[in-house]
Tab-separated table of C-alpha atoms in Angstrom:
chain	number	residue	atom	x	y	z
A	15	MET	CA	-0.048	-0.190	0.121
A	16	ARG	CA	2.687	2.255	0.757
A	17	HIS	CA	4.521	2.063	-2.521
A	18	GLN	CA	1.565	2.551	-4.209
A	19	VAL	CA	1.036	6.344	-2.516
A	20	ILE	CA	4.734	6.912	-3.282
A	21	GLU	CA	3.955	5.934	-6.983
A	22	LYS	CA	1.026	8.282	-7.018
A	23	GLN	CA	3.047	11.344	-5.581
A	24	ILE	CA	5.848	10.597	-8.193
A	25	ALA	CA	2.983	10.417	-10.866
A	26	ASP	CA	1.295	13.832	-9.513
A	27	LEU	CA	4.843	15.716	-9.340
A	28	THR	CA	6.124	14.451	-12.646
A	29	SER	CA	2.698	15.465	-14.168
A	30	ALA	CA	2.756	18.931	-12.819
A	31	LEU	CA	6.375	19.716	-12.642
A	32	GLY	CA	8.198	17.360	-15.000
A	33	ASP	CA	8.243	19.828	-17.687
A	34	ALA	CA	11.293	21.882	-17.322
A	35	THR	CA	9.788	25.336	-18.270
A	36	ARG	CA	6.815	24.734	-16.263
A	37	ARG	CA	8.814	23.792	-13.285
A	38	ALA	CA	10.975	27.098	-13.845
A	39	ILE	CA	7.625	29.103	-14.010
A	40	PHE	CA	6.357	27.402	-10.660
A	41	ILE	CA	9.869	28.639	-9.282
A	42	ALA	CA	9.554	31.985	-10.610
A	43	VAL	CA	6.308	32.808	-9.481
A	44	ARG	CA	7.204	31.135	-5.908
A	45	GLU	CA	10.179	33.484	-5.671
A	46	SER	CA	8.446	36.549	-6.956
A	47	PRO	CA	7.875	39.222	-4.194
A	48	GLU	CA	4.428	39.784	-5.763
A	49	PRO	CA	1.840	37.808	-7.966
A	50	LEU	CA	2.785	37.353	-11.548
A	51	THR	CA	0.386	37.771	-14.653
A	52	VAL	CA	0.675	35.386	-17.896
A	53	GLY	CA	1.966	38.295	-19.817
A	54	LYS	CA	4.654	38.808	-17.206
A	55	VAL	CA	5.708	35.168	-17.200
A	56	ALA	CA	5.761	35.226	-21.267
A	57	GLU	CA	7.833	38.122	-21.238
A	58	LEU	CA	10.187	36.714	-18.481
A	59	PHE	CA	10.560	33.214	-20.637
A	60	GLY	CA	10.577	34.613	-24.001
A	61	ILE	CA	7.222	32.292	-24.890
A	62	HIS	CA	4.018	32.745	-26.185
A	63	ARG	CA	1.142	34.023	-23.847
A	64	ASN	CA	-0.902	31.066	-24.889
A	65	LEU	CA	1.865	28.670	-23.628
A	66	ALA	CA	2.607	30.523	-20.776
A	67	ARG	CA	-1.439	30.479	-19.835
A	68	HIS	CA	-1.390	26.901	-20.473
A	69	HIS	CA	1.627	26.222	-18.109
A	70	MET	CA	0.280	28.417	-15.368
A	71	GLU	CA	-3.505	27.031	-15.507
A	72	ARG	CA	-1.985	23.615	-15.257
A	73	LEU	CA	-0.112	24.520	-12.267
A	74	THR	CA	-3.239	26.045	-10.732
A	75	GLY	CA	-5.514	23.192	-11.624
A	76	ASP	CA	-2.935	20.990	-9.887
A	77	GLY	CA	-2.696	23.217	-6.767
A	78	PHE	CA	0.730	24.595	-7.241
A	79	LEU	CA	-0.519	28.067	-8.155
A	80	GLN	CA	-3.703	30.225	-7.253
A	81	ILE	CA	-5.278	33.551	-8.127
A	82	GLY	CA	-3.947	35.958	-6.004
A	83	ALA	CA	-4.754	39.612	-5.239
A	84	ARG	CA	-4.056	42.327	-8.121
A	85	PRO	CA	-1.809	45.271	-7.159
A	86	VAL	CA	-3.428	48.716	-7.165
A	87	ALA	CA	-3.297	50.254	-10.317
A	88	PRO	CA	-5.078	52.979	-12.226
A	89	ALA	CA	-8.352	51.904	-13.623
A	90	ARG	CA	-8.388	50.195	-17.034
A	91	LYS	CA	-10.584	51.701	-19.626
A	92	ALA	CA	-11.882	48.334	-21.223
A	93	GLY	CA	-11.238	44.735	-21.009
A	94	ARG	CA	-11.245	42.213	-18.669
A	95	PRO	CA	-8.225	42.893	-15.833
A	96	PRO	CA	-5.566	40.003	-16.010
A	97	LYS	CA	-5.220	37.416	-13.460
A	98	HIS	CA	-2.458	37.368	-11.102
A	99	TYR	CA	-0.951	34.286	-9.916
A	100	GLU	CA	0.960	33.352	-6.703
A	101	ALA	CA	2.375	30.236	-5.063
A	102	THR	CA	0.040	28.260	-2.733
A	103	THR	CA	1.171	26.665	0.549
A	104	ARG	CA	1.294	23.271	-0.870
A	105	HIS	CA	4.028	21.436	0.685
A	106	ILE	CA	6.310	19.256	-2.063
A	107	GLU	CA	7.628	16.190	-0.378
A	108	ILE	CA	7.957	12.566	-1.105
A	109	THR	CA	9.148	10.480	1.568
A	110	TYR	CA	11.675	7.735	0.286
A	111	PRO	CA	15.287	6.534	0.966
A	112	THR	CA	17.522	9.138	0.239
A	113	LEU	CA	19.046	9.304	-3.086
A	114	ARG	CA	22.737	9.492	-2.928
A	115	TYR	CA	23.801	12.046	-5.491
A	116	ASP	CA	26.451	13.446	-3.217
A	117	LEU	CA	27.921	9.913	-3.182
A	118	LEU	CA	27.717	9.649	-6.864
A	119	VAL	CA	29.521	13.070	-7.354
A	120	GLU	CA	31.970	12.149	-4.971
A	121	LEU	CA	33.256	8.809	-6.498
A	122	LEU	CA	32.708	10.542	-10.129
A	123	THR	CA	34.940	13.063	-9.196
A	124	LYS	CA	37.721	10.818	-8.017
A	125	ILE	CA	37.562	8.963	-10.977
A	126	LEU	CA	38.031	12.174	-12.768
A	127	SER	CA	40.720	13.284	-10.682
A	128	ARG	CA	42.878	10.160	-11.637
A	129	LEU	CA	42.079	10.370	-15.347
A	130	SER	CA	43.194	13.927	-16.111
A	131	PRO	CA	43.994	15.907	-12.873
A	132	GLU	CA	45.813	18.822	-14.695
A	133	ASP	CA	42.867	20.034	-16.545
A	134	LEU	CA	39.916	18.860	-14.393
A	135	SER	CA	38.620	22.521	-13.705
A	136	GLU	CA	38.561	23.625	-17.459
A	137	VAL	CA	36.865	20.446	-18.315
A	138	ALA	CA	34.323	20.596	-15.677
A	139	GLU	CA	33.275	24.139	-16.633
A	140	GLU	CA	33.208	23.428	-20.302
A	141	VAL	CA	30.626	20.415	-19.796
A	142	GLY	CA	28.554	22.931	-17.582
A	143	LYS	CA	28.645	25.602	-19.908
A	144	GLU	CA	27.571	23.329	-23.074
A	145	TYR	CA	24.735	21.943	-20.348
A	146	GLY	CA	23.836	25.716	-19.706
A	147	LEU	CA	23.506	26.473	-23.277
A	148	GLU	CA	21.185	23.303	-23.929
A	149	LEU	CA	19.030	24.466	-20.631
A	150	ALA	CA	18.758	27.676	-22.174
A	151	GLU	CA	17.527	26.592	-25.500
A	152	GLU	CA	15.378	23.906	-23.924
A	153	ILE	CA	13.259	26.470	-21.701
A	154	GLY	CA	13.509	29.320	-23.990
A	155	THR	CA	15.454	33.010	-23.340
A	156	PRO	CA	13.478	36.048	-22.385
A	157	ALA	CA	12.622	38.233	-25.349
A	158	ASP	CA	14.094	41.997	-25.268
A	159	ALA	CA	14.872	41.322	-21.726
A	160	GLY	CA	16.360	43.907	-19.679
A	161	TYR	CA	19.017	43.585	-17.033
A	162	GLU	CA	16.885	42.319	-14.048
A	163	GLU	CA	14.803	39.852	-16.493
A	164	ALA	CA	18.129	38.772	-17.557
A	165	ILE	CA	19.071	37.878	-14.004
A	166	ARG	CA	15.699	36.402	-13.134
A	167	GLY	CA	15.974	34.174	-16.284
A	168	VAL	CA	19.035	32.432	-15.180
A	169	MET	CA	17.636	32.319	-11.677
A	170	GLY	CA	14.473	30.685	-12.708
A	171	ALA	CA	16.549	28.227	-14.947
A	172	MET	CA	19.059	27.145	-12.211
A	173	GLY	CA	15.850	26.837	-9.857
A	174	GLY	CA	14.654	24.288	-12.306
A	175	ILE	CA	17.733	22.182	-11.663
A	176	GLY	CA	17.669	22.279	-8.073
A	177	PHE	CA	19.711	25.748	-7.155
A	178	ALA	CA	18.168	28.069	-5.120
A	179	MET	CA	19.263	31.901	-5.728
A	180	ASN	CA	18.668	35.637	-4.599
A	181	PRO	CA	20.095	38.470	-6.362
A	182	ASP	CA	22.009	41.013	-4.939
A	183	TRP	CA	21.476	44.213	-7.628
A	184	GLU	CA	23.272	46.840	-6.491
A	185	ALA	CA	26.395	44.275	-6.279
A	186	GLY	CA	25.838	42.524	-9.505
A	187	HIS	CA	25.792	39.211	-7.384
A	188	LEU	CA	23.785	36.150	-7.593
A	189	LEU	CA	23.995	34.634	-4.042
A	190	THR	CA	23.502	30.524	-4.060
A	191	TYR	CA	22.173	29.538	-0.956
A	192	HIS	CA	21.202	25.921	-1.942
A	193	CYS	CA	23.515	23.708	-4.173
A	194	PRO	CA	21.882	20.458	-5.050
A	195	PHE	CA	25.522	18.786	-5.109
A	196	GLY	CA	25.338	19.432	-1.151
A	197	GLU	CA	28.759	18.459	0.250
A	198	ALA	CA	30.657	17.579	-2.551
A	199	ALA	CA	30.916	21.036	-3.576
A	200	VAL	CA	32.894	21.528	-0.385
A	201	SER	CA	34.985	18.806	-1.060
A	202	HIS	CA	35.922	19.070	-4.657
A	203	PRO	CA	34.967	22.852	-5.662
A	204	GLU	CA	37.320	22.395	-8.689
A	205	VAL	CA	35.012	19.974	-10.135
A	206	VAL	CA	31.519	21.260	-8.568
A	207	CYS	CA	32.071	24.688	-8.236
A	208	SER	CA	33.628	24.710	-11.985
A	209	LEU	CA	30.567	22.879	-13.252
A	210	ASP	CA	28.203	25.610	-11.483
A	211	ARG	CA	30.274	28.360	-12.655
A	212	GLY	CA	30.079	26.777	-16.342
A	213	ILE	CA	26.126	26.242	-16.204
A	214	VAL	CA	25.535	29.952	-15.264
A	215	SER	CA	28.026	31.195	-17.977
A	216	GLY	CA	26.390	29.096	-20.418
A	217	LEU	CA	22.761	30.697	-19.348
A	218	PHE	CA	24.197	34.014	-19.347
A	219	GLU	CA	25.854	33.814	-22.841
A	220	ALA	CA	22.480	32.682	-24.143
A	221	ILE	CA	20.215	35.065	-22.507
A	222	ALA	CA	22.427	38.424	-22.416
A	223	MET	CA	25.493	37.545	-24.522
A	224	CYS	CA	27.816	37.709	-21.616
A	225	SER	CA	29.816	34.589	-20.119
A	226	GLU	CA	32.169	36.670	-17.976
A	227	THR	CA	30.917	35.181	-14.688
A	228	VAL	CA	33.034	34.772	-11.639
A	229	LEU	CA	32.012	32.180	-8.929
A	230	HIS	CA	33.348	32.510	-5.348
A	231	PRO	CA	32.405	29.100	-3.763
A	232	HIS	CA	31.707	28.826	-0.223
A	233	VAL	CA	33.829	27.063	2.417
A	234	ASP	CA	31.122	25.429	4.093
A	235	GLN	CA	27.337	24.686	3.569
A	236	LEU	CA	26.317	27.313	5.704
A	237	GLU	CA	27.604	30.126	3.416
A	238	ASP	CA	26.519	31.439	0.006
A	239	CYS	CA	28.113	31.044	-2.916
A	240	VAL	CA	28.762	34.272	-4.931
A	241	THR	CA	28.603	34.575	-8.669
A	242	GLU	CA	29.746	38.236	-9.737
A	243	ILE	CA	28.050	39.516	-13.283
A	244	PRO	CA	28.703	42.693	-15.094
A	245	VAL	CA	26.429	45.298	-13.970
A	246	GLU	CA	26.314	46.208	-17.839
A	247	ILE	CA	25.498	43.432	-20.156
A	248	THR	CA	24.454	43.559	-23.876
A	249	ILE	CA	20.867	41.872	-24.162
A	250	ARG	CA	20.395	39.376	-26.958
A	251	SER	CA	17.864	40.646	-29.472
């Protein structure tokens, strides 16, 4: 009976959040300080409004989003006011034996270090950058985005693969307060952090024609990793 419950939980989550774009949209809405409209999400992810509406209505129907309060704005002359979506309080959790991704990363890192230790960081960054470019192509990039939209696009994409970030707008930093690689990032920063830096660089190159990012990894898991990005970036048209 227990395994059937777990299978249903997994099926429900896969159905709702298995799509990379939908998952990134959910995270973007959840992390937004105010409810988002379909138009804003479409602009943020560079997708058609109908596709954005489909994803947001699906997330709403599955209980991940809800219609929130509209911000106070000047009266509209005509037409139906747009819906504003916000995240619900639905708790996402599946109880199951822990997946040891940290152990997998640890062992793979040891294998790689024995094969080619001299250029390990460089190779890891190249692999990460290739993945970042592929990820950007998969989820789409913001159309005519500004500086903040470009950064939010990167944050949404990274959130979709397990990273949690906050922006420091004035300093031009992205602060990573959760890394899905866990202790492996502390034990082997030359691989894991180079991989992270490559992913972010690939995303910024796809979104903003800018890959000159600098990553300052944390020294323990309680600290944030800091990614420096240029304050002035050229947005891809």
